[in-house]
PDB file of C-alpha atoms in Angstrom:
ATOM      1  CA  MET A   6      23.490 -45.679   1.582  1.00 48.00           C
ATOM      2  CA  MET A   7      21.859 -48.632  -0.162  1.00 54.00           C
ATOM      3  CA  ALA A   8      18.067 -48.653  -0.064  1.00 59.00           C
ATOM      4  CA  GLU A   9      16.800 -51.215   2.464  1.00 82.00           C
ATOM      5  CA  THR A  10      13.797 -52.326   0.404  1.00 87.00           C
ATOM      6  CA  GLU A  11      12.538 -52.457  -3.182  1.00 90.00           C
ATOM      7  CA  LYS A  12       9.258 -53.218  -4.926  1.00 93.00           C
ATOM      8  CA  ASN A  13       8.976 -56.414  -6.974  1.00 92.00           C
ATOM      9  CA  HIS A  14       6.930 -56.812 -10.167  1.00 92.00           C
ATOM     10  CA  LEU A  15       3.842 -57.503  -8.022  1.00 94.00           C
ATOM     11  CA  GLY A  16       4.266 -54.232  -6.150  1.00 93.00           C
ATOM     12  CA  GLN A  17       5.279 -56.053  -2.986  1.00 94.00           C
ATOM     13  CA  GLU A  18       7.998 -54.638  -0.764  1.00 94.00           C
ATOM     14  CA  VAL A  19      11.037 -56.943  -0.726  1.00 93.00           C
ATOM     15  CA  GLY A  20      14.601 -56.771   0.530  1.00 91.00           C
ATOM     16  CA  ALA A  21      17.145 -54.834  -1.504  1.00 89.00           C
ATOM     17  CA  SER A  22      19.078 -56.749  -4.138  1.00 89.00           C
ATOM     18  CA  VAL A  23      22.538 -57.879  -3.053  1.00 90.00           C
ATOM     19  CA  VAL A  24      24.722 -57.278  -6.054  1.00 89.00           C
ATOM     20  CA  GLY A  25      28.282 -58.522  -6.554  1.00 90.00           C
ATOM     21  CA  TRP A  26      28.504 -60.332  -3.243  1.00 90.00           C
ATOM     22  CA  HIS A  27      29.738 -63.890  -2.893  1.00 94.00           C
ATOM     23  CA  PRO A  28      29.809 -66.131   0.187  1.00 97.00           C
ATOM     24  CA  PRO A  29      33.119 -65.553   1.996  1.00 97.00           C
ATOM     25  CA  ALA A  30      35.666 -68.135   3.033  1.00 97.00           C
ATOM     26  CA  CYS A  31      35.702 -69.623   6.503  1.00 97.00           C
ATOM     27  CA  PRO A  32      38.419 -68.467   8.936  1.00 96.00           C
ATOM     28  CA  ASP A  33      41.797 -70.158   8.481  1.00 96.00           C
ATOM     29  CA  ASP A  34      45.117 -70.473  10.345  1.00 95.00           C
ATOM     30  CA  ARG A  35      46.465 -67.039   9.508  1.00 96.00           C
ATOM     31  CA  VAL A  36      47.706 -64.965  12.434  1.00 98.00           C
ATOM     32  CA  LEU A  37      46.060 -61.575  13.038  1.00 98.00           C
ATOM     33  CA  THR A  38      48.823 -59.183  14.144  1.00 98.00           C
ATOM     34  CA  GLY A  39      48.363 -55.938  15.979  1.00 97.00           C
ATOM     35  CA  ARG A  40      50.707 -53.551  17.770  1.00 96.00           C
ATOM     36  CA  LEU A  41      49.975 -55.001  21.213  1.00 96.00           C
ATOM     37  CA  CYS A  42      48.837 -58.571  20.566  1.00 98.00           C
ATOM     38  CA  THR A  43      48.466 -61.327  18.065  1.00 98.00           C
ATOM     39  CA  VAL A  44      45.322 -63.423  17.600  1.00 98.00           C
ATOM     40  CA  GLU A  45      46.395 -66.915  16.529  1.00 98.00           C
ATOM     41  CA  ARG A  46      44.794 -70.310  16.153  1.00 98.00           C
ATOM     42  CA  VAL A  47      44.778 -71.925  19.568  1.00 98.00           C
ATOM     43  CA  ASP A  48      47.455 -74.629  20.014  1.00 98.00           C
ATOM     44  CA  VAL A  49      47.613 -76.840  23.086  1.00 98.00           C
ATOM     45  CA  ARG A  50      51.377 -77.222  23.051  1.00 98.00           C
ATOM     46  CA  ARG A  51      52.058 -73.484  22.765  1.00 97.00           C
ATOM     47  CA  HIS A  52      49.196 -71.972  24.719  1.00 98.00           C
ATOM     48  CA  ALA A  53      47.683 -74.374  27.270  1.00 98.00           C
ATOM     49  CA  ARG A  54      49.984 -73.758  30.243  1.00 98.00           C
ATOM     50  CA  ALA A  55      50.133 -69.959  29.803  1.00 98.00           C
ATOM     51  CA  LEU A  56      46.360 -69.760  29.496  1.00 98.00           C
ATOM     52  CA  TYR A  57      45.713 -71.989  32.485  1.00 98.00           C
ATOM     53  CA  ASP A  58      48.113 -70.007  34.661  1.00 98.00           C
ATOM     54  CA  ALA A  59      46.668 -66.669  33.481  1.00 98.00           C
ATOM     55  CA  HIS A  60      43.066 -67.810  34.091  1.00 97.00           C
ATOM     56  CA  GLY A  61      44.112 -69.065  37.518  1.00 96.00           C
ATOM     57  CA  LEU A  62      44.719 -65.474  38.610  1.00 97.00           C
ATOM     58  CA  ASP A  63      40.929 -65.176  38.728  1.00 96.00           C
ATOM     59  CA  ARG A  64      40.688 -66.754  42.180  1.00 94.00           C
ATOM     60  CA  GLU A  65      36.902 -66.451  42.426  1.00 94.00           C
ATOM     61  CA  GLY A  66      36.121 -68.019  39.055  1.00 93.00           C
ATOM     62  CA  ARG A  67      34.273 -64.989  37.696  1.00 95.00           C
ATOM     63  CA  LEU A  68      35.536 -65.726  34.193  1.00 96.00           C
ATOM     64  CA  TRP A  69      33.268 -68.746  33.829  1.00 97.00           C
ATOM     65  CA  THR A  70      29.913 -67.607  35.227  1.00 97.00           C
ATOM     66  CA  TYR A  71      28.204 -66.950  31.892  1.00 97.00           C
ATOM     67  CA  LEU A  72      30.093 -69.509  29.773  1.00 97.00           C
ATOM     68  CA  PRO A  73      28.991 -73.082  29.003  1.00 95.00           C
ATOM     69  CA  HIS A  74      32.497 -74.349  29.845  1.00 95.00           C
ATOM     70  CA  GLY A  75      34.693 -73.990  32.921  1.00 96.00           C
ATOM     71  CA  PRO A  76      35.832 -73.665  35.596  1.00 96.00           C
ATOM     72  CA  PHE A  77      38.300 -76.512  35.331  1.00 96.00           C
ATOM     73  CA  ALA A  78      39.407 -78.880  38.080  1.00 95.00           C
ATOM     74  CA  ASP A  79      43.092 -78.829  37.158  1.00 97.00           C
ATOM     75  CA  PHE A  80      45.516 -78.323  34.292  1.00 98.00           C
ATOM     76  CA  ALA A  81      44.817 -81.760  32.799  1.00 98.00           C
ATOM     77  CA  ASP A  82      41.094 -80.943  32.715  1.00 98.00           C
ATOM     78  CA  TYR A  83      41.753 -77.599  31.003  1.00 98.00           C
ATOM     79  CA  ARG A  84      44.273 -79.084  28.609  1.00 98.00           C
ATOM     80  CA  ALA A  85      41.728 -81.695  27.531  1.00 98.00           C
ATOM     81  CA  TRP A  86      39.136 -78.984  26.892  1.00 98.00           C
ATOM     82  CA  LEU A  87      41.606 -76.885  24.930  1.00 98.00           C
ATOM     83  CA  ALA A  88      42.581 -79.902  22.785  1.00 98.00           C
ATOM     84  CA  HIS A  89      38.915 -80.294  21.879  1.00 98.00           C
ATOM     85  CA  ALA A  90      38.717 -76.560  21.114  1.00 98.00           C
ATOM     86  CA  GLN A  91      41.772 -76.855  18.843  1.00 98.00           C
ATOM     87  CA  ARG A  92      40.027 -79.562  16.810  1.00 98.00           C
ATOM     88  CA  SER A  93      36.810 -77.591  16.473  1.00 97.00           C
ATOM     89  CA  THR A  94      36.046 -75.743  13.223  1.00 97.00           C
ATOM     90  CA  ASP A  95      32.906 -74.006  14.567  1.00 97.00           C
ATOM     91  CA  PRO A  96      33.628 -72.511  17.042  1.00 98.00           C
ATOM     92  CA  TRP A  97      37.032 -71.574  15.598  1.00 98.00           C
ATOM     93  CA  PHE A  98      39.153 -70.812  18.666  1.00 98.00           C
ATOM     94  CA  TYR A  99      41.992 -68.341  18.977  1.00 98.00           C
ATOM     95  CA  ALA A 100      44.552 -67.530  21.631  1.00 98.00           C
ATOM     96  CA  ILE A 101      45.240 -63.843  22.306  1.00 98.00           C
ATOM     97  CA  VAL A 102      49.005 -63.483  22.787  1.00 98.00           C
ATOM     98  CA  ASP A 103      50.683 -60.489  24.394  1.00 97.00           C
ATOM     99  CA  ARG A 104      53.407 -59.333  22.009  1.00 97.00           C
ATOM    100  CA  ALA A 105      55.536 -57.909  24.832  1.00 95.00           C
ATOM    101  CA  THR A 106      55.769 -61.218  26.697  1.00 96.00           C
ATOM    102  CA  GLY A 107      54.902 -63.778  24.028  1.00 97.00           C
ATOM    103  CA  GLN A 108      52.429 -65.361  26.476  1.00 97.00           C
ATOM    104  CA  ALA A 109      48.778 -66.202  25.779  1.00 98.00           C
ATOM    105  CA  THR A 110      46.497 -64.250  28.076  1.00 98.00           C
ATOM    106  CA  GLY A 111      43.025 -64.998  26.747  1.00 98.00           C
ATOM    107  CA  THR A 112      40.867 -66.827  24.217  1.00 98.00           C
ATOM    108  CA  ALA A 113      38.169 -65.889  21.736  1.00 98.00           C
ATOM    109  CA  ALA A 114      36.354 -67.623  18.870  1.00 98.00           C
ATOM    110  CA  TYR A 115      34.395 -67.192  15.735  1.00 98.00           C
ATOM    111  CA  LEU A 116      31.203 -69.203  15.909  1.00 98.00           C
ATOM    112  CA  ARG A 117      27.885 -69.681  14.121  1.00 98.00           C
ATOM    113  CA  ILE A 118      29.938 -69.278  10.966  1.00 98.00           C
ATOM    114  CA  SER A 119      27.475 -69.011   8.057  1.00 98.00           C
ATOM    115  CA  PRO A 120      29.192 -68.087   4.773  1.00 98.00           C
ATOM    116  CA  GLU A 121      25.974 -68.599   2.803  1.00 96.00           C
ATOM    117  CA  ALA A 122      24.330 -65.852   4.843  1.00 96.00           C
ATOM    118  CA  GLY A 123      27.476 -63.768   5.195  1.00 97.00           C
ATOM    119  CA  SER A 124      27.120 -63.909   8.970  1.00 98.00           C
ATOM    120  CA  ILE A 125      29.696 -64.712  11.661  1.00 98.00           C
ATOM    121  CA  GLU A 126      29.697 -64.320  15.428  1.00 98.00           C
ATOM    122  CA  VAL A 127      32.476 -63.501  17.910  1.00 98.00           C
ATOM    123  CA  GLY A 128      32.194 -65.126  21.314  1.00 97.00           C
ATOM    124  CA  ALA A 129      33.540 -67.608  23.851  1.00 97.00           C
ATOM    125  CA  LEU A 130      35.595 -64.739  25.241  1.00 98.00           C
ATOM    126  CA  VAL A 131      37.809 -65.571  28.213  1.00 98.00           C
ATOM    127  CA  PHE A 132      40.046 -62.629  29.121  1.00 98.00           C
ATOM    128  CA  SER A 133      42.331 -63.422  32.033  1.00 98.00           C
ATOM    129  CA  PRO A 134      43.215 -60.741  34.625  1.00 97.00           C
ATOM    130  CA  ARG A 135      46.409 -60.202  32.598  1.00 97.00           C
ATOM    131  CA  LEU A 136      44.283 -59.097  29.641  1.00 97.00           C
ATOM    132  CA  GLN A 137      41.196 -57.498  31.188  1.00 96.00           C
ATOM    133  CA  ARG A 138      40.835 -53.720  30.861  1.00 92.00           C
ATOM    134  CA  ARG A 139      43.989 -53.464  28.799  1.00 94.00           C
ATOM    135  CA  PRO A 140      44.252 -51.974  25.306  1.00 95.00           C
ATOM    136  CA  ALA A 141      45.383 -55.367  23.966  1.00 96.00           C
ATOM    137  CA  ALA A 142      41.944 -56.821  24.810  1.00 97.00           C
ATOM    138  CA  THR A 143      40.236 -54.204  22.674  1.00 97.00           C
ATOM    139  CA  GLU A 144      42.822 -54.539  19.903  1.00 98.00           C
ATOM    140  CA  ALA A 145      42.132 -58.300  19.756  1.00 98.00           C
ATOM    141  CA  MET A 146      38.417 -57.627  19.245  1.00 98.00           C
ATOM    142  CA  ILE A 147      39.202 -55.040  16.560  1.00 98.00           C
ATOM    143  CA  LEU A 148      41.531 -57.438  14.744  1.00 98.00           C
ATOM    144  CA  MET A 149      38.838 -60.135  14.677  1.00 98.00           C
ATOM    145  CA  MET A 150      36.154 -57.725  13.442  1.00 98.00           C
ATOM    146  CA  ALA A 151      38.420 -56.344  10.749  1.00 98.00           C
ATOM    147  CA  HIS A 152      39.351 -59.815   9.569  1.00 98.00           C
ATOM    148  CA  ALA A 153      35.705 -60.911   9.337  1.00 98.00           C
ATOM    149  CA  PHE A 154      34.794 -57.986   7.132  1.00 98.00           C
ATOM    150  CA  ALA A 155      37.974 -58.389   5.058  1.00 98.00           C
ATOM    151  CA  LEU A 156      36.906 -61.951   4.325  1.00 98.00           C
ATOM    152  CA  GLY A 157      33.597 -60.603   3.013  1.00 97.00           C
ATOM    153  CA  TYR A 158      31.084 -61.205   5.817  1.00 98.00           C
ATOM    154  CA  ARG A 159      28.108 -58.864   5.839  1.00 97.00           C
ATOM    155  CA  ARG A 160      27.107 -59.264   9.468  1.00 98.00           C
ATOM    156  CA  TYR A 161      29.255 -59.578  12.612  1.00 98.00           C
ATOM    157  CA  GLU A 162      27.361 -60.742  15.684  1.00 98.00           C
ATOM    158  CA  TRP A 163      27.889 -60.559  19.425  1.00 98.00           C
ATOM    159  CA  LYS A 164      25.588 -62.485  21.760  1.00 98.00           C
ATOM    160  CA  CYS A 165      25.673 -62.843  25.517  1.00 98.00           C
ATOM    161  CA  ASP A 166      23.646 -63.785  28.525  1.00 98.00           C
ATOM    162  CA  ALA A 167      21.244 -60.883  28.954  1.00 98.00           C
ATOM    163  CA  LEU A 168      22.369 -60.638  32.608  1.00 98.00           C
ATOM    164  CA  ASN A 169      26.028 -60.268  31.702  1.00 98.00           C
ATOM    165  CA  GLU A 170      26.305 -56.523  32.112  1.00 97.00           C
ATOM    166  CA  SER A 171      30.057 -56.351  31.368  1.00 96.00           C
ATOM    167  CA  SER A 172      29.607 -58.164  28.044  1.00 97.00           C
ATOM    168  CA  ARG A 173      26.677 -55.927  27.048  1.00 98.00           C
ATOM    169  CA  ALA A 174      28.770 -52.855  27.855  1.00 97.00           C
ATOM    170  CA  ALA A 175      31.705 -54.205  25.861  1.00 97.00           C
ATOM    171  CA  ALA A 176      29.523 -54.753  22.818  1.00 98.00           C
ATOM    172  CA  MET A 177      28.228 -51.192  22.914  1.00 97.00           C
ATOM    173  CA  ARG A 178      31.745 -49.774  23.484  1.00 97.00           C
ATOM    174  CA  LEU A 179      32.859 -51.601  20.301  1.00 98.00           C
ATOM    175  CA  GLY A 180      30.058 -50.075  18.239  1.00 97.00           C
ATOM    176  CA  PHE A 181      27.649 -53.009  18.126  1.00 97.00           C
ATOM    177  CA  ARG A 182      23.976 -52.245  17.876  1.00 96.00           C
ATOM    178  CA  TYR A 183      21.579 -53.928  20.327  1.00 97.00           C
ATOM    179  CA  GLU A 184      18.950 -55.860  18.373  1.00 97.00           C
ATOM    180  CA  GLY A 185      16.849 -57.492  21.086  1.00 98.00           C
ATOM    181  CA  THR A 186      16.727 -60.301  23.589  1.00 98.00           C
ATOM    182  CA  PHE A 187      15.661 -63.883  22.890  1.00 98.00           C
ATOM    183  CA  ARG A 188      13.840 -65.115  25.989  1.00 98.00           C
ATOM    184  CA  LYS A 189      14.524 -68.626  27.309  1.00 98.00           C
ATOM    185  CA  ALA A 190      17.050 -69.083  24.508  1.00 97.00           C
ATOM    186  CA  ALA A 191      19.135 -71.754  26.255  1.00 97.00           C
ATOM    187  CA  VAL A 192      19.823 -73.711  29.411  1.00 97.00           C
ATOM    188  CA  VAL A 193      23.419 -73.138  30.546  1.00 96.00           C
ATOM    189  CA  LYS A 194      24.827 -74.972  33.573  1.00 96.00           C
ATOM    190  CA  GLY A 195      21.295 -75.819  34.647  1.00 96.00           C
ATOM    191  CA  ARG A 196      20.062 -72.203  34.533  1.00 97.00           C
ATOM    192  CA  ASN A 197      17.843 -70.331  32.170  1.00 98.00           C
ATOM    193  CA  ARG A 198      19.608 -67.991  29.723  1.00 98.00           C
ATOM    194  CA  ASP A 199      17.947 -65.132  27.914  1.00 98.00           C
ATOM    195  CA  THR A 200      20.308 -64.086  25.102  1.00 98.00           C
ATOM    196  CA  ALA A 201      20.944 -60.471  24.139  1.00 98.00           C
ATOM    197  CA  TRP A 202      21.835 -59.959  20.439  1.00 98.00           C
ATOM    198  CA  PHE A 203      24.116 -57.282  19.032  1.00 98.00           C
ATOM    199  CA  ALA A 204      25.598 -56.811  15.574  1.00 98.00           C
ATOM    200  CA  VAL A 205      27.732 -54.655  13.298  1.00 98.00           C
ATOM    201  CA  THR A 206      27.054 -54.749   9.539  1.00 97.00           C
ATOM    202  CA  ASP A 207      29.382 -54.215   6.629  1.00 96.00           C
ATOM    203  CA  ASP A 208      27.949 -50.759   5.792  1.00 95.00           C
ATOM    204  CA  GLU A 209      28.852 -49.634   9.334  1.00 97.00           C
ATOM    205  CA  TRP A 210      32.359 -51.022   9.213  1.00 97.00           C
ATOM    206  CA  PRO A 211      34.171 -48.223   7.290  1.00 97.00           C
ATOM    207  CA  ALA A 212      33.197 -45.610   9.886  1.00 97.00           C
ATOM    208  CA  LEU A 213      34.010 -47.933  12.756  1.00 97.00           C
ATOM    209  CA  SER A 214      37.344 -48.807  11.180  1.00 98.00           C
ATOM    210  CA  ASP A 215      38.291 -45.131  11.180  1.00 97.00           C
ATOM    211  CA  ILE A 216      37.228 -44.803  14.823  1.00 97.00           C
ATOM    212  CA  PHE A 217      39.334 -47.842  15.805  1.00 98.00           C
ATOM    213  CA  ALA A 218      42.367 -46.483  13.956  1.00 97.00           C
ATOM    214  CA  ARG A 219      42.022 -43.218  15.806  1.00 97.00           C
ATOM    215  CA  TRP A 220      41.656 -44.950  19.161  1.00 97.00           C
ATOM    216  CA  LEU A 221      44.572 -47.375  18.588  1.00 96.00           C
ATOM    217  CA  ASP A 222      46.949 -44.576  17.553  1.00 96.00           C
ATOM    218  CA  PRO A 223      49.863 -44.611  20.053  1.00 95.00           C
ATOM    219  CA  ALA A 224      49.327 -40.878  20.527  1.00 96.00           C
ATOM    220  CA  ASN A 225      46.005 -41.705  22.186  1.00 96.00           C
ATOM    221  CA  PHE A 226      47.792 -43.365  25.123  1.00 93.00           C
ATOM    222  CA  ASP A 227      49.821 -41.792  27.858  1.00 92.00           C
ATOM    223  CA  ASP A 228      53.075 -43.126  29.357  1.00 89.00           C
ATOM    224  CA  THR A 229      51.175 -45.484  31.656  1.00 87.00           C
ATOM    225  CA  GLY A 230      49.065 -46.919  28.797  1.00 84.00           C
ATOM    226  CA  GLY A 231      45.948 -44.966  29.778  1.00 89.00           C
ATOM    227  CA  GLN A 232      43.691 -43.822  26.963  1.00 91.00           C
ATOM    228  CA  ARG A 233      43.414 -40.085  26.373  1.00 95.00           C
ATOM    229  CA  THR A 234      40.139 -40.413  24.476  1.00 96.00           C
ATOM    230  CA  ALA A 235      37.898 -43.303  25.517  1.00 95.00           C
ATOM    231  CA  LEU A 236      36.670 -45.625  22.776  1.00 96.00           C
ATOM    232  CA  SER A 237      33.202 -45.486  24.275  1.00 96.00           C
ATOM    233  CA  ALA A 238      33.125 -41.708  23.746  1.00 96.00           C
ATOM    234  CA  LEU A 239      34.035 -42.169  20.062  1.00 96.00           C
ATOM    235  CA  THR A 240      31.480 -44.902  19.386  1.00 96.00           C
ATOM    236  CA  GLN A 241      28.723 -43.121  21.315  1.00 95.00           C
ATOM    237  CA  ALA A 242      29.267 -39.978  19.281  1.00 94.00           C
ATOM    238  CA  TRP A 243      29.186 -41.993  16.056  1.00 94.00           C
ATOM    239  CA  ARG A 244      25.987 -43.745  17.164  1.00 88.00           C
ATOM    240  CA  ALA A 245      24.368 -40.413  18.002  1.00 90.00           C
ATOM    241  CA  ARG A 246      25.243 -39.036  14.529  1.00 87.00           C
ATOM    242  CA  ARG A 247      23.673 -42.079  12.906  1.00 81.00           C
ATOM    243  CA  VAL A 248      20.462 -41.688  14.868  1.00 76.00           C
ATOM    244  CA  GLY A 249      20.298 -38.001  14.028  1.00 68.00           C
ATOM    245  CA  SER A 250      21.000 -38.398  10.324  1.00 58.00           C
TER     246      SER A 250
END
């Protein structure tokens, strides 16, 4: 493992030298393809109706509680928002498409894209009831993490409202490390938001990649699609080994 600090010519402790690294490219239109889903640049014509209908299965509107956007009054309102999302370059929005049906079932984005720092965040996650708690949802997150590190980013961030327990649990399940909470970080829909920060770094990615490959193996799922070994068990064991080493 690379040393975290060095001493400069004045004897002061400084950050370790970053050798051979160059700022990565920004995300582009390439499709990220998995066994269960594809993650593709959001397109109003191809995705708007399927996404609106899938999100509409959430009758109570729980999808939108912790997000700055939504819920939407009607399809025209959602379509207008998605058209704006399609034009955005940061956030860079994706549709998550079920390969079995060809229908979009959720959205996600890269945001706070900072090539000069080698940092990128995943967020704006809206997983419809057709995607929630399904292996495709996890595969989509793995595809996006893998792509970010393949591009050359050093740091992959996850941030959420500190009160969003399901998002915090999802981050830990995916191997992110909790880094702290920024108090009064934002005002969202007229309410205070404290923001919890999580991240995975490039030196952690090889081990996590192996864990994800093991979890995604078709042999890890039974005939009903249930996981034989939970991803949370694999990432918790890895985290415990890191703490103990």
